[in-house]
Tab-separated table of C-alpha atoms in Angstrom:
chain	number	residue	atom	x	y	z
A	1	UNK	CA	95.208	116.046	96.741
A	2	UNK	CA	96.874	118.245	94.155
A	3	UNK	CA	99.161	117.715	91.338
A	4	UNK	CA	101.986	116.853	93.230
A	5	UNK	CA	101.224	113.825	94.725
A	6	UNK	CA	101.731	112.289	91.804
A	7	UNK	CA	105.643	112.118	92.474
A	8	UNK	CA	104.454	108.922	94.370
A	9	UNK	CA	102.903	107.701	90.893
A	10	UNK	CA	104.324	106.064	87.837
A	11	UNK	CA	103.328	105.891	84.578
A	12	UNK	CA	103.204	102.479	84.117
A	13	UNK	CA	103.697	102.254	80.824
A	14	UNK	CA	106.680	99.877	79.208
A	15	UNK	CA	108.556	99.864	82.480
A	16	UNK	CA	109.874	97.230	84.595
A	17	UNK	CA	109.213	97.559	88.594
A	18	UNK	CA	112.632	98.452	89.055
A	19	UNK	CA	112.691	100.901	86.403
A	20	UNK	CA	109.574	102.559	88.355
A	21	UNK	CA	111.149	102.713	91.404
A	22	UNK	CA	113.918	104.696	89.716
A	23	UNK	CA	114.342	108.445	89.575
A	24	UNK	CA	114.818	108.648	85.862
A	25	UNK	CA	112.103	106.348	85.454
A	26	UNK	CA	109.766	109.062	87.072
A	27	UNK	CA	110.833	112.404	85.768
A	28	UNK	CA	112.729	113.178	88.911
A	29	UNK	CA	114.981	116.129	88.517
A	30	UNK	CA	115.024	117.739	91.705
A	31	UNK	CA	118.376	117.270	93.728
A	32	UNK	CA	118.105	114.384	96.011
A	33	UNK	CA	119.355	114.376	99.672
A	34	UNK	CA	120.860	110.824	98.680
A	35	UNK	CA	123.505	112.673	96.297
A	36	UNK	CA	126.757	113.525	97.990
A	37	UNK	CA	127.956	113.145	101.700
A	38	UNK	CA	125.457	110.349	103.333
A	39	UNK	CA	123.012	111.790	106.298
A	40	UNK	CA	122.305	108.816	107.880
A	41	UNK	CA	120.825	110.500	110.845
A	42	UNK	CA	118.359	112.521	108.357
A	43	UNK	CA	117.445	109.464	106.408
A	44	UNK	CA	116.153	107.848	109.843
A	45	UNK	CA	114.600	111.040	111.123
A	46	UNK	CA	112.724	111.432	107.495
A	47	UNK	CA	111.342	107.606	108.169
A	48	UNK	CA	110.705	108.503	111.996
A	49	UNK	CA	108.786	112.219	110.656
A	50	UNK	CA	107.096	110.334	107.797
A	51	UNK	CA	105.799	107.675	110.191
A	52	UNK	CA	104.447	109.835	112.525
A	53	UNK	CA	102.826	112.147	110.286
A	54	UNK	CA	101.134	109.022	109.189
A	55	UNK	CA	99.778	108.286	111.830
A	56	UNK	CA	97.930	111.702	112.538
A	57	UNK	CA	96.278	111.777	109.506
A	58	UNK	CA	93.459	110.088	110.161
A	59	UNK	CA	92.662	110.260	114.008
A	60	UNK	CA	90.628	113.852	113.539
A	61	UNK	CA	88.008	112.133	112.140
A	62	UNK	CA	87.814	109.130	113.359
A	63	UNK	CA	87.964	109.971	116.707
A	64	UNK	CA	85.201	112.084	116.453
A	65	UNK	CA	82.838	109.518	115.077
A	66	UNK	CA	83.565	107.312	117.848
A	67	UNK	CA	82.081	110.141	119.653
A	68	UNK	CA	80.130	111.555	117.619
A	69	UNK	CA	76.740	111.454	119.583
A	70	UNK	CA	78.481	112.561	122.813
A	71	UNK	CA	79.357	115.787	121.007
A	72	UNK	CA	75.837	116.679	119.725
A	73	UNK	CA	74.169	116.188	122.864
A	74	UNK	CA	76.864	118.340	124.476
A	75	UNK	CA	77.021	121.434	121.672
A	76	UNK	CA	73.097	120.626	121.044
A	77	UNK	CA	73.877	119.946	117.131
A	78	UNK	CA	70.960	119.349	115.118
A	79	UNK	CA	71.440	115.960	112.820
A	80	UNK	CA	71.838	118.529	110.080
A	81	UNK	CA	74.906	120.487	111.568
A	82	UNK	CA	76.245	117.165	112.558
A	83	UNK	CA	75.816	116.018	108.646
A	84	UNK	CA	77.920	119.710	107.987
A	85	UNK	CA	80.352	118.551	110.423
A	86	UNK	CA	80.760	114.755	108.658
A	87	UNK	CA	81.409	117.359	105.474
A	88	UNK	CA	84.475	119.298	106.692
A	89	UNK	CA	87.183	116.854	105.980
A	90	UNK	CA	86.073	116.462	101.889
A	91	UNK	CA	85.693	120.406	102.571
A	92	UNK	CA	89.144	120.802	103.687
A	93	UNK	CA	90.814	118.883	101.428
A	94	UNK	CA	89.387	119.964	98.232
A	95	UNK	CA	90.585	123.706	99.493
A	96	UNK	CA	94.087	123.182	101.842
A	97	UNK	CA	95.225	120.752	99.514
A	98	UNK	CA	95.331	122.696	96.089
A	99	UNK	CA	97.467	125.345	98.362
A	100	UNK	CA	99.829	123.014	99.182
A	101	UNK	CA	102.194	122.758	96.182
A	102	UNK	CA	102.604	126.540	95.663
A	103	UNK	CA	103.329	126.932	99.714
A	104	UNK	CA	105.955	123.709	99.075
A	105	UNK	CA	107.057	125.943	96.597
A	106	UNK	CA	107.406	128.956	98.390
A	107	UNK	CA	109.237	127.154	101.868
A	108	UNK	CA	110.010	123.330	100.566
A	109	UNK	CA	107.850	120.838	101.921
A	110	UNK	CA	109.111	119.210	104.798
A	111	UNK	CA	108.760	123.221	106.504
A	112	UNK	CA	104.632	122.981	105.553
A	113	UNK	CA	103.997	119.091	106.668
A	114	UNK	CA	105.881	121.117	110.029
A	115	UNK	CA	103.476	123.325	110.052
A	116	UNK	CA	100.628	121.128	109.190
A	117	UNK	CA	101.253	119.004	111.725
A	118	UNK	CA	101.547	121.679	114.251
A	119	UNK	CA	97.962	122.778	112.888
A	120	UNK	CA	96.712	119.448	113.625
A	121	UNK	CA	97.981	119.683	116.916
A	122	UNK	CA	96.301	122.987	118.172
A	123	UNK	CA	92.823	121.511	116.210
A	124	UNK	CA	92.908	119.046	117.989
A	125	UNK	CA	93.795	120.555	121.419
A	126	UNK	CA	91.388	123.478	121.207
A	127	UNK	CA	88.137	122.342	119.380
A	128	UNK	CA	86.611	120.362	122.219
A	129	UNK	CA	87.138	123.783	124.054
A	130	UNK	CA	86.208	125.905	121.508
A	131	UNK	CA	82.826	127.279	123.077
A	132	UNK	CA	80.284	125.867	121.143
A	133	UNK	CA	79.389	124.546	117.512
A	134	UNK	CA	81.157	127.208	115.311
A	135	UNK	CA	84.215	127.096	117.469
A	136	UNK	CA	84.398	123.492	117.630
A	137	UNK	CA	83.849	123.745	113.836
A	138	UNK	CA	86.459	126.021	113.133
A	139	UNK	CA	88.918	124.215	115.330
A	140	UNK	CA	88.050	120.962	112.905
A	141	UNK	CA	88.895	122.566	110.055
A	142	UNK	CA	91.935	123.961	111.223
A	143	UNK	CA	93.159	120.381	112.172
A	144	UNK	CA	92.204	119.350	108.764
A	145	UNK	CA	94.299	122.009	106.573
A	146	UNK	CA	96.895	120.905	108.471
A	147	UNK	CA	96.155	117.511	107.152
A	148	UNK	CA	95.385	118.384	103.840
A	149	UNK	CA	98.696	119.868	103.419
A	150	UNK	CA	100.563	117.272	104.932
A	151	UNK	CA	98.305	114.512	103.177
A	152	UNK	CA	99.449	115.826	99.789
A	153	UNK	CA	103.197	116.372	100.111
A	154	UNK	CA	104.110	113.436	102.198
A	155	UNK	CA	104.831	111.598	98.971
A	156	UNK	CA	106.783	114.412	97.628
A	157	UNK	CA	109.021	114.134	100.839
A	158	UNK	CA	108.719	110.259	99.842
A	159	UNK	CA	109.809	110.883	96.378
A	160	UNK	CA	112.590	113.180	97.005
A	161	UNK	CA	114.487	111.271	99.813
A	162	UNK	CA	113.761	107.630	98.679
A	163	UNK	CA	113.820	107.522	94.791
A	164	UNK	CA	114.950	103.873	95.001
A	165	UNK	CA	112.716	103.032	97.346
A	166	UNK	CA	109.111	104.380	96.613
A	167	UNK	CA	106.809	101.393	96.618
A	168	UNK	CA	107.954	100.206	100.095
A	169	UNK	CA	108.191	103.444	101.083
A	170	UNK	CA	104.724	104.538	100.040
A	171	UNK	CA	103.584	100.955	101.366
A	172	UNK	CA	104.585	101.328	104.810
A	173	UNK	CA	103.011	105.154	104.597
A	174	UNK	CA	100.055	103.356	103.736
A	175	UNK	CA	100.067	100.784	106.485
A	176	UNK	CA	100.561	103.457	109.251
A	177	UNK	CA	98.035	105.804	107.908
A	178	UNK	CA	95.487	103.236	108.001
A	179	UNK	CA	96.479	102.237	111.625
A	180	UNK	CA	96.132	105.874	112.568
A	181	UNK	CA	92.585	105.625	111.104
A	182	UNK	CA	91.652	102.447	112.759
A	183	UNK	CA	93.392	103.315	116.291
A	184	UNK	CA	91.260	105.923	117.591
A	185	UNK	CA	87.942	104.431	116.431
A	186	UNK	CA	88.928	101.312	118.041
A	187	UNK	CA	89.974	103.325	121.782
A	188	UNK	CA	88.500	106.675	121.694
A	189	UNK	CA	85.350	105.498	123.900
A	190	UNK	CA	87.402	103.293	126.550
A	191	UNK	CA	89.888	106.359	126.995
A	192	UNK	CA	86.506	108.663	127.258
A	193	UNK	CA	85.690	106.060	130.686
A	194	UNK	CA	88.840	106.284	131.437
A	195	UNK	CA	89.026	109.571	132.050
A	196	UNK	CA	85.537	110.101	134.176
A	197	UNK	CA	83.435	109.964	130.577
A	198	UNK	CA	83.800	113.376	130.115
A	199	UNK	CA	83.892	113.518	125.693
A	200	UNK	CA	86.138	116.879	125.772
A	201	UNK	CA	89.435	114.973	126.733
A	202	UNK	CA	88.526	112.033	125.252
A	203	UNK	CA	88.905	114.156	121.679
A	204	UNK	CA	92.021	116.320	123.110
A	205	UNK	CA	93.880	113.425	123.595
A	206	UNK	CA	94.954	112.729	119.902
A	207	UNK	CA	96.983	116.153	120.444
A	208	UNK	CA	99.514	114.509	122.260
A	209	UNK	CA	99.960	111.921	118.741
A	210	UNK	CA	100.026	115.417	116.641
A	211	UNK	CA	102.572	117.308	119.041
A	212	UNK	CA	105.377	114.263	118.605
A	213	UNK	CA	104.917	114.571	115.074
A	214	UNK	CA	105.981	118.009	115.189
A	215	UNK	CA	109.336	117.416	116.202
A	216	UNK	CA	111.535	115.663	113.973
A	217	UNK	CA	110.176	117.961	110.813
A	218	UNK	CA	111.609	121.281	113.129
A	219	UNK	CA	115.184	119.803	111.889
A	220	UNK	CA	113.728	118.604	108.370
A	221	UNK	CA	111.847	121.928	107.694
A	222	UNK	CA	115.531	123.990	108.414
A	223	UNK	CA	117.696	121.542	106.227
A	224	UNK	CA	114.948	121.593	103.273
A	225	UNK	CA	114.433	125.739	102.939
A	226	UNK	CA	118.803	125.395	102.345
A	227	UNK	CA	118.105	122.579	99.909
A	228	UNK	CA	115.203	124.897	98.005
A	229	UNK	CA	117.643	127.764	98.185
A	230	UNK	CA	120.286	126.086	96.635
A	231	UNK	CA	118.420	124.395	94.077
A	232	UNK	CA	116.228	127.021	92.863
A	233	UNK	CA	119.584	128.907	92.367
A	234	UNK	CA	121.037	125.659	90.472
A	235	UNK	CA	118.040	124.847	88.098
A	236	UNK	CA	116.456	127.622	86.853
A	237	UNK	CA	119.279	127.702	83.569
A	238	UNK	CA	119.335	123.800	83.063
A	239	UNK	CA	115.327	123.561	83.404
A	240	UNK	CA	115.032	125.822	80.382
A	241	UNK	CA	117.578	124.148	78.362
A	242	UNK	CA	116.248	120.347	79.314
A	243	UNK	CA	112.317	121.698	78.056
A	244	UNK	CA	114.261	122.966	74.745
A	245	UNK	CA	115.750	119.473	74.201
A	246	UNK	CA	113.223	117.369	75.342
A	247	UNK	CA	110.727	118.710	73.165
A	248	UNK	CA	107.712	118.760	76.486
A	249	UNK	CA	104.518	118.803	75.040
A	250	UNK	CA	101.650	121.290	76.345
A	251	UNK	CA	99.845	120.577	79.059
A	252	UNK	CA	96.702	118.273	78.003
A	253	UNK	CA	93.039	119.101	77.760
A	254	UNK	CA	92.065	116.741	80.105
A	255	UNK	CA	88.788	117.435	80.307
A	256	UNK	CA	87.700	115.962	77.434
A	257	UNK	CA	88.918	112.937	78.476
A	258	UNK	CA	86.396	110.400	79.139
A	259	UNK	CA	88.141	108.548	81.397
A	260	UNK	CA	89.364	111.008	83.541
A	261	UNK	CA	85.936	112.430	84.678
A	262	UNK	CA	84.723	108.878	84.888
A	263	UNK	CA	88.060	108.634	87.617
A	264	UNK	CA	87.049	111.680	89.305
A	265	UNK	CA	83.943	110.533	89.884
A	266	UNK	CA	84.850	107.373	90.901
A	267	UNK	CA	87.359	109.193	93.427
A	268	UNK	CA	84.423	111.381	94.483
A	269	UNK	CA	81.862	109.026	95.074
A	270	UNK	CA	84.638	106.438	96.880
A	271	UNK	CA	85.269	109.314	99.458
A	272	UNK	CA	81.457	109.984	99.809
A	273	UNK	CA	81.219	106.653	100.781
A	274	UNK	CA	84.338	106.809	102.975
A	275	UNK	CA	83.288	110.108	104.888
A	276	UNK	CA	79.930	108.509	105.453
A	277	UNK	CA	81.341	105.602	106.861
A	278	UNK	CA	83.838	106.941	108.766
A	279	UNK	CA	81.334	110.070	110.456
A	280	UNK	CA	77.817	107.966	110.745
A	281	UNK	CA	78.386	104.051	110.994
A	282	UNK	CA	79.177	104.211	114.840
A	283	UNK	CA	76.049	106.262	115.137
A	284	UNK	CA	74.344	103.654	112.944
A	285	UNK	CA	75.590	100.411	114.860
A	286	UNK	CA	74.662	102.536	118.558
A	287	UNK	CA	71.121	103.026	117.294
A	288	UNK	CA	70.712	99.728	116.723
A	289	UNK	CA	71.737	98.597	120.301
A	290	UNK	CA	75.391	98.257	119.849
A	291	UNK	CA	77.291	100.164	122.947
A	292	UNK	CA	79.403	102.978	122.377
A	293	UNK	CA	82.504	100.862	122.666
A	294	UNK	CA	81.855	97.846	120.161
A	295	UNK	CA	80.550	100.520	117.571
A	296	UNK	CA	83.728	102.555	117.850
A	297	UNK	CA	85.579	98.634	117.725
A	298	UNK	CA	83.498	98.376	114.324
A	299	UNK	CA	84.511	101.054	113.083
A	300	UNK	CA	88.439	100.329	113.614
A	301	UNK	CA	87.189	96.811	111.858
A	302	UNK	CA	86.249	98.543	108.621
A	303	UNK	CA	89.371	101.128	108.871
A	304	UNK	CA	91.927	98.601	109.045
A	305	UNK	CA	90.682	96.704	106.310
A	306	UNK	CA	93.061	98.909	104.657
A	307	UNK	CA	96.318	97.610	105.959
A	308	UNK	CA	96.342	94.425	103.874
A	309	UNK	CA	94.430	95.602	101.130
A	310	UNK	CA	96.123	98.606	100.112
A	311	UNK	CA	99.364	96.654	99.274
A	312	UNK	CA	97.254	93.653	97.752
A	313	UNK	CA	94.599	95.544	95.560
A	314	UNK	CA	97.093	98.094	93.637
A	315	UNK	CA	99.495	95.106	92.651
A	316	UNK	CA	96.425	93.100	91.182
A	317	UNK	CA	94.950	95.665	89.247
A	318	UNK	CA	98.895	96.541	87.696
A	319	UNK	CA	98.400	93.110	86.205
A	320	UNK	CA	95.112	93.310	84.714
A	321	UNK	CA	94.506	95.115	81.494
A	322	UNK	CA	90.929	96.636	82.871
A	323	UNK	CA	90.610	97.154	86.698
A	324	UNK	CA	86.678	97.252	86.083
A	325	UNK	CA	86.001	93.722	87.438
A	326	UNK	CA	87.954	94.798	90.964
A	327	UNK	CA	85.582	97.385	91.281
A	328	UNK	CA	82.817	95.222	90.654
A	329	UNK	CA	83.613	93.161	93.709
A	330	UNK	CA	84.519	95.908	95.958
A	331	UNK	CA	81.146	97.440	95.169
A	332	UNK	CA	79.189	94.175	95.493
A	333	UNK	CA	80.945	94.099	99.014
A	334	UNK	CA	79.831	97.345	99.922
A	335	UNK	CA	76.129	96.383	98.542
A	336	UNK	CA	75.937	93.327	100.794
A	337	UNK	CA	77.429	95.437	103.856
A	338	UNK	CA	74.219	98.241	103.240
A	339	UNK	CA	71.964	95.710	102.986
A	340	UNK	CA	73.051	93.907	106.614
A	341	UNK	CA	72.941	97.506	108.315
A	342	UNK	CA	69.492	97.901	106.888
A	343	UNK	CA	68.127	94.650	107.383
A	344	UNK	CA	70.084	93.846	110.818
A	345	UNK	CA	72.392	95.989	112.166
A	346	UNK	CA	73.251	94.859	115.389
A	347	UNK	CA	72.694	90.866	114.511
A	348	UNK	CA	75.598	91.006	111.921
A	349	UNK	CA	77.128	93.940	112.769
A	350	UNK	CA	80.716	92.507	112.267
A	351	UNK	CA	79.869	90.920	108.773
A	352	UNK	CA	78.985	94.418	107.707
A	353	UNK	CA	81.709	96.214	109.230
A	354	UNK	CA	84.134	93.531	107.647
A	355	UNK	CA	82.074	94.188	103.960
A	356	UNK	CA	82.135	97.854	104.411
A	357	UNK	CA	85.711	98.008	105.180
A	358	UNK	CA	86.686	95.907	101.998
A	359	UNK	CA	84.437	98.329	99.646
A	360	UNK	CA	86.461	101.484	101.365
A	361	UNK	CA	89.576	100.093	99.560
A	362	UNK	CA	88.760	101.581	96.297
A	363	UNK	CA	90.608	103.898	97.762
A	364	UNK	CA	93.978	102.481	96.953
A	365	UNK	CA	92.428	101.125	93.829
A	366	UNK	CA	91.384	104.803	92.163
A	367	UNK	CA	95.113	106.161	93.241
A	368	UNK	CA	96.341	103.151	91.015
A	369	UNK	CA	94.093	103.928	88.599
A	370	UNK	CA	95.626	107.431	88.139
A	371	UNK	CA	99.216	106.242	87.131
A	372	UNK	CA	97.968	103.727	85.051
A	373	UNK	CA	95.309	105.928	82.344
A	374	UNK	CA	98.156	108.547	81.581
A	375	UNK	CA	101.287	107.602	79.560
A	376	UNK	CA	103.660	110.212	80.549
A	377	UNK	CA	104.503	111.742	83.768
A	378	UNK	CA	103.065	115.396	83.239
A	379	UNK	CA	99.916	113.571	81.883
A	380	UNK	CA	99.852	111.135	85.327
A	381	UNK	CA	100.358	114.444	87.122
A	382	UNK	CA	97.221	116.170	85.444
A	383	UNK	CA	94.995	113.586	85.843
A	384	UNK	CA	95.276	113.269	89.491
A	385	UNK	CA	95.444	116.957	90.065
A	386	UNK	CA	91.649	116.893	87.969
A	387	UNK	CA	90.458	113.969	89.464
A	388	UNK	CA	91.328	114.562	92.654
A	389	UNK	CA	90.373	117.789	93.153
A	390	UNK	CA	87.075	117.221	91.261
A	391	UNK	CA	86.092	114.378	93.367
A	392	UNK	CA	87.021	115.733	96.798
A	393	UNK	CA	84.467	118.436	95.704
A	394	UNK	CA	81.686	115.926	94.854
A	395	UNK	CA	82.225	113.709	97.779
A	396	UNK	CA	81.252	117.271	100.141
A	397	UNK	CA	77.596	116.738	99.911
A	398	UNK	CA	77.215	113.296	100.797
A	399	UNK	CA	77.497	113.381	104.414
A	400	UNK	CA	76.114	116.281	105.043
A	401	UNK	CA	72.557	114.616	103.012
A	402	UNK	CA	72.648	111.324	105.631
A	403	UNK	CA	72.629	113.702	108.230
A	404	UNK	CA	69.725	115.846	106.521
A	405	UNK	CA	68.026	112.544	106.067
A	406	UNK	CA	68.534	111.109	109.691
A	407	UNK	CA	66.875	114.147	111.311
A	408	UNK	CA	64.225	114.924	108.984
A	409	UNK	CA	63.004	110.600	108.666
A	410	UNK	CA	63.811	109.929	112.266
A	411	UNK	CA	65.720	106.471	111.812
A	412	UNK	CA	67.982	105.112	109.180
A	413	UNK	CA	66.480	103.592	106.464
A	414	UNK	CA	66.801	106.482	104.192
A	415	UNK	CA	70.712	107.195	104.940
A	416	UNK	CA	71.584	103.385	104.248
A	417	UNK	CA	69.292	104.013	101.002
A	418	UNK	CA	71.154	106.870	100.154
A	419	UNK	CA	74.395	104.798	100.522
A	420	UNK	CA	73.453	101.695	98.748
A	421	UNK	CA	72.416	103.907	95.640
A	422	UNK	CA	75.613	105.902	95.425
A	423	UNK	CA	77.224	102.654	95.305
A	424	UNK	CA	75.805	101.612	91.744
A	425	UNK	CA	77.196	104.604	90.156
A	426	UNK	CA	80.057	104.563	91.871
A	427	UNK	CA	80.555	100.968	90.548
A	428	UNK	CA	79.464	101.848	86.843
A	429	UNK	CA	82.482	104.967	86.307
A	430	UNK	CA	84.961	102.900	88.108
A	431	UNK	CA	84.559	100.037	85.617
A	432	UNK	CA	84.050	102.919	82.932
A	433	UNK	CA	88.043	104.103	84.537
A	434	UNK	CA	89.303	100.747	84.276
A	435	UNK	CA	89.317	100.385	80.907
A	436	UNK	CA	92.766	100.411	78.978
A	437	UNK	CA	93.230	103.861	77.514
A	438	UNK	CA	94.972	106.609	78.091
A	439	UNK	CA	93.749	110.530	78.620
A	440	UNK	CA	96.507	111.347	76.513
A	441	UNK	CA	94.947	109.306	73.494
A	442	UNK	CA	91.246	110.822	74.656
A	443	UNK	CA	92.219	114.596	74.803
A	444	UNK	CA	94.260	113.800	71.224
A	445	UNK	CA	91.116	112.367	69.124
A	446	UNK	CA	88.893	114.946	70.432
């Protein structure tokens, strides 16, 4: 996610909660929708668009896992092409997602999540009809721009129209997002049956999710380009004169900053694991004996995980001076969960999926992280550009190696290595990240 996702992200620093949750507090100086005449009926169709686009995030990928062996037998994917395949999302968001701010810029951003949700939608309605592995490739990752765009302005559009509100706003973004993820793992097979087993529908379904989504941002996306208009005409003078006054400083050498390359690989290495989890564990759990059903049912397990930990984790590690010893235990968690798929899968399957599920919440963790090792808002909004972007561009390989590793061993046992040994590095820069600094005080002494 780029730069400007950090709207979503405070500083931390000397600030009451309520002072974070306030525009000043964060640096906002775009015009609000809030200020003047009140647009009740936008207000509710920004929560209804926001919600929705939530919920689509996610169901791309999982959706395909669910079904993941189903598609290779019926494109005749090697394990290796599959392993590509497992590496598209990572792929897509490293590249979509840096676009994303300077196309917000060009057409505001409730007009691109439009479009990126109407991306989504033909993805997902053409790829299992593509015509083979590139097409059904190439449909994937046009399904995924559309979610990389989306997935990096939605807290802009949070930002912007809810600058009181951000932390329950951003909570109940989170909640949804992580129901979208667990959803389709959880009923992507029983639909399949449902409709005569045949996996093409079964994956074409999640269109219909993607095509409601489009519609309340048609509305949105008109009302924001004569919001940009008028503001780019209104701000251009007074942006000038508020950088003369204010004194901003130049933007920081931030990569020679310890801690923020220790973040970005923490971020990297958490979505490796994530992307592996979410592409191979049905396949692992089948395998082993599991049916296609409970695997896809495991999968939702370790997916929605993330509803109650991604409001619990962030507001314990706000209150600790060093977040290293929460990354300790989500690592340890994901440790114990390898070690039950490699020593028995199907016996405990639903211990691991429960320990897997808890380790996938550094997720929440590194985005706290990011507001908290920066003191000012341009610095907050570097760091996560760097780490984000950096780590979305480690995490590509990962997948792709399990699948490598599957096809060329001929079980498991060297994927679930793999895994497991990711995890201790993953677990030594996160508690490296956690420490209390600052990149501003790192790039300064350097």
């Amino acid at each position: 996610m780029a730069s400007e996702e950090t709207g979503a992200v405070d500083t931390r620093t000397a600030m009451s909660p309520t002072e974070r949750e306030t525009p000043a507090a964060a640096g906002v100086t775009e015009t609000s929708p809030h200020k003047g005449p009140a647009r009740t009926w936008a207000t509710r169709l920004v929560v209804v668009g926001i919600v929705l686009a939530a919920v689509n995030l996610r169901p791309a990928i999982t959706s395909l896992g669910a079904l993941l062996e189903e598609v290779r037998d019926g494109l005749g994917m090697s394990g290796s092409v599959a392993g590509l395949l497992t590496s598209v999302p990572p792929l897509c968001f490293a590249v979509f997602g840096v676009m994303a701010p300077r196309l917000a810029r060009r057409f505001g951003p409730a007009a691109v999540v439009c479009a990126g949700m109407a991306a989504i939608f033909t993805g997902l309605l053409i790829r299992p009809y593509a015509g083979g592995t590139a097409g059904f490739l190439a449909a994937s990752a046009l399904a995924l721009m559309g979610i990389a765009v989306s997935n990096v302005l939605m807290p802009v559009i949070v930002k912007r129209w809810f600058p009181d509100r951000v932390g329950s706003m951003t909570g109940l973004y989170s909640m949804v997002l992580a129901l979208g993820t667990a959803l389709p793992a959880a009923v992507t097979v029983p639909l399949t049956h449902a409709m005569g087993g045949n996996w093409k529908p079964g994956l074409a379904v999640w269109a219909v999710l993607a095509a409601a989504a489009v519609l309340p941002w048609i509305p949105l996306a008109r009302e924001g380009r004569k919001e940009s208009a008028a503001a780019a005409r209104q701000t251009s003078a007074p942006a000038a004169s508020a950088a003369a006054t204010t004194g901003e400083q130049p933007p920081l050498r931030i990569t020679r900053s310890r801690t923020a390359w220790s973040l970005a690989v923490f971020f990297g290495l958490q979505a490796t694991a994530a992307y592996i989890t979410m592409g191979w564990m049905p396949q692992i759990f089948r395998d082993a004996g599991v049916s296609a059903g409970t695997a896809g049912l495991l999968l939702a397990l370790t997916m929605v995980m993330g509803v109650p930990l991604a409001f619990v984790i962030p507001r314990i590690a706000t209150r600790l001076p060093h977040q290293g010893p929460i990354v300790l235990v989500l690592g340890g968690c994901g440790l114990a969960g390898y070690a039950g798929l490699y020593l028995a899968p199907a016996a405990g399957a639903w211990a691991w999926a429960l320990l897997l599920g808890i380790a996938n919440c550094a997720f929440p963790l590194a985005l706290t992280m990011v507001g908290m090792r920066a003191r000012s808002g341009p610095g907050v909004a570097q760091l996560s550009a760097f780490a984000q972007s950096t780590g979305y561009l480690i995490s590509i390989p990962g997948p792709l190696l399990v699948g490598v590793l599957y096809q060329h061993s001929g079980g498991w046992g060297l994927p679930i290595a793999l895994m497991a040994g990711l995890m201790l590095p993953q677990m030594a820069v996160g508690f490296l990240a956690g420490r209390d600094r600052t990149v501003e005080e790192e790039a300064a002494a350097r």
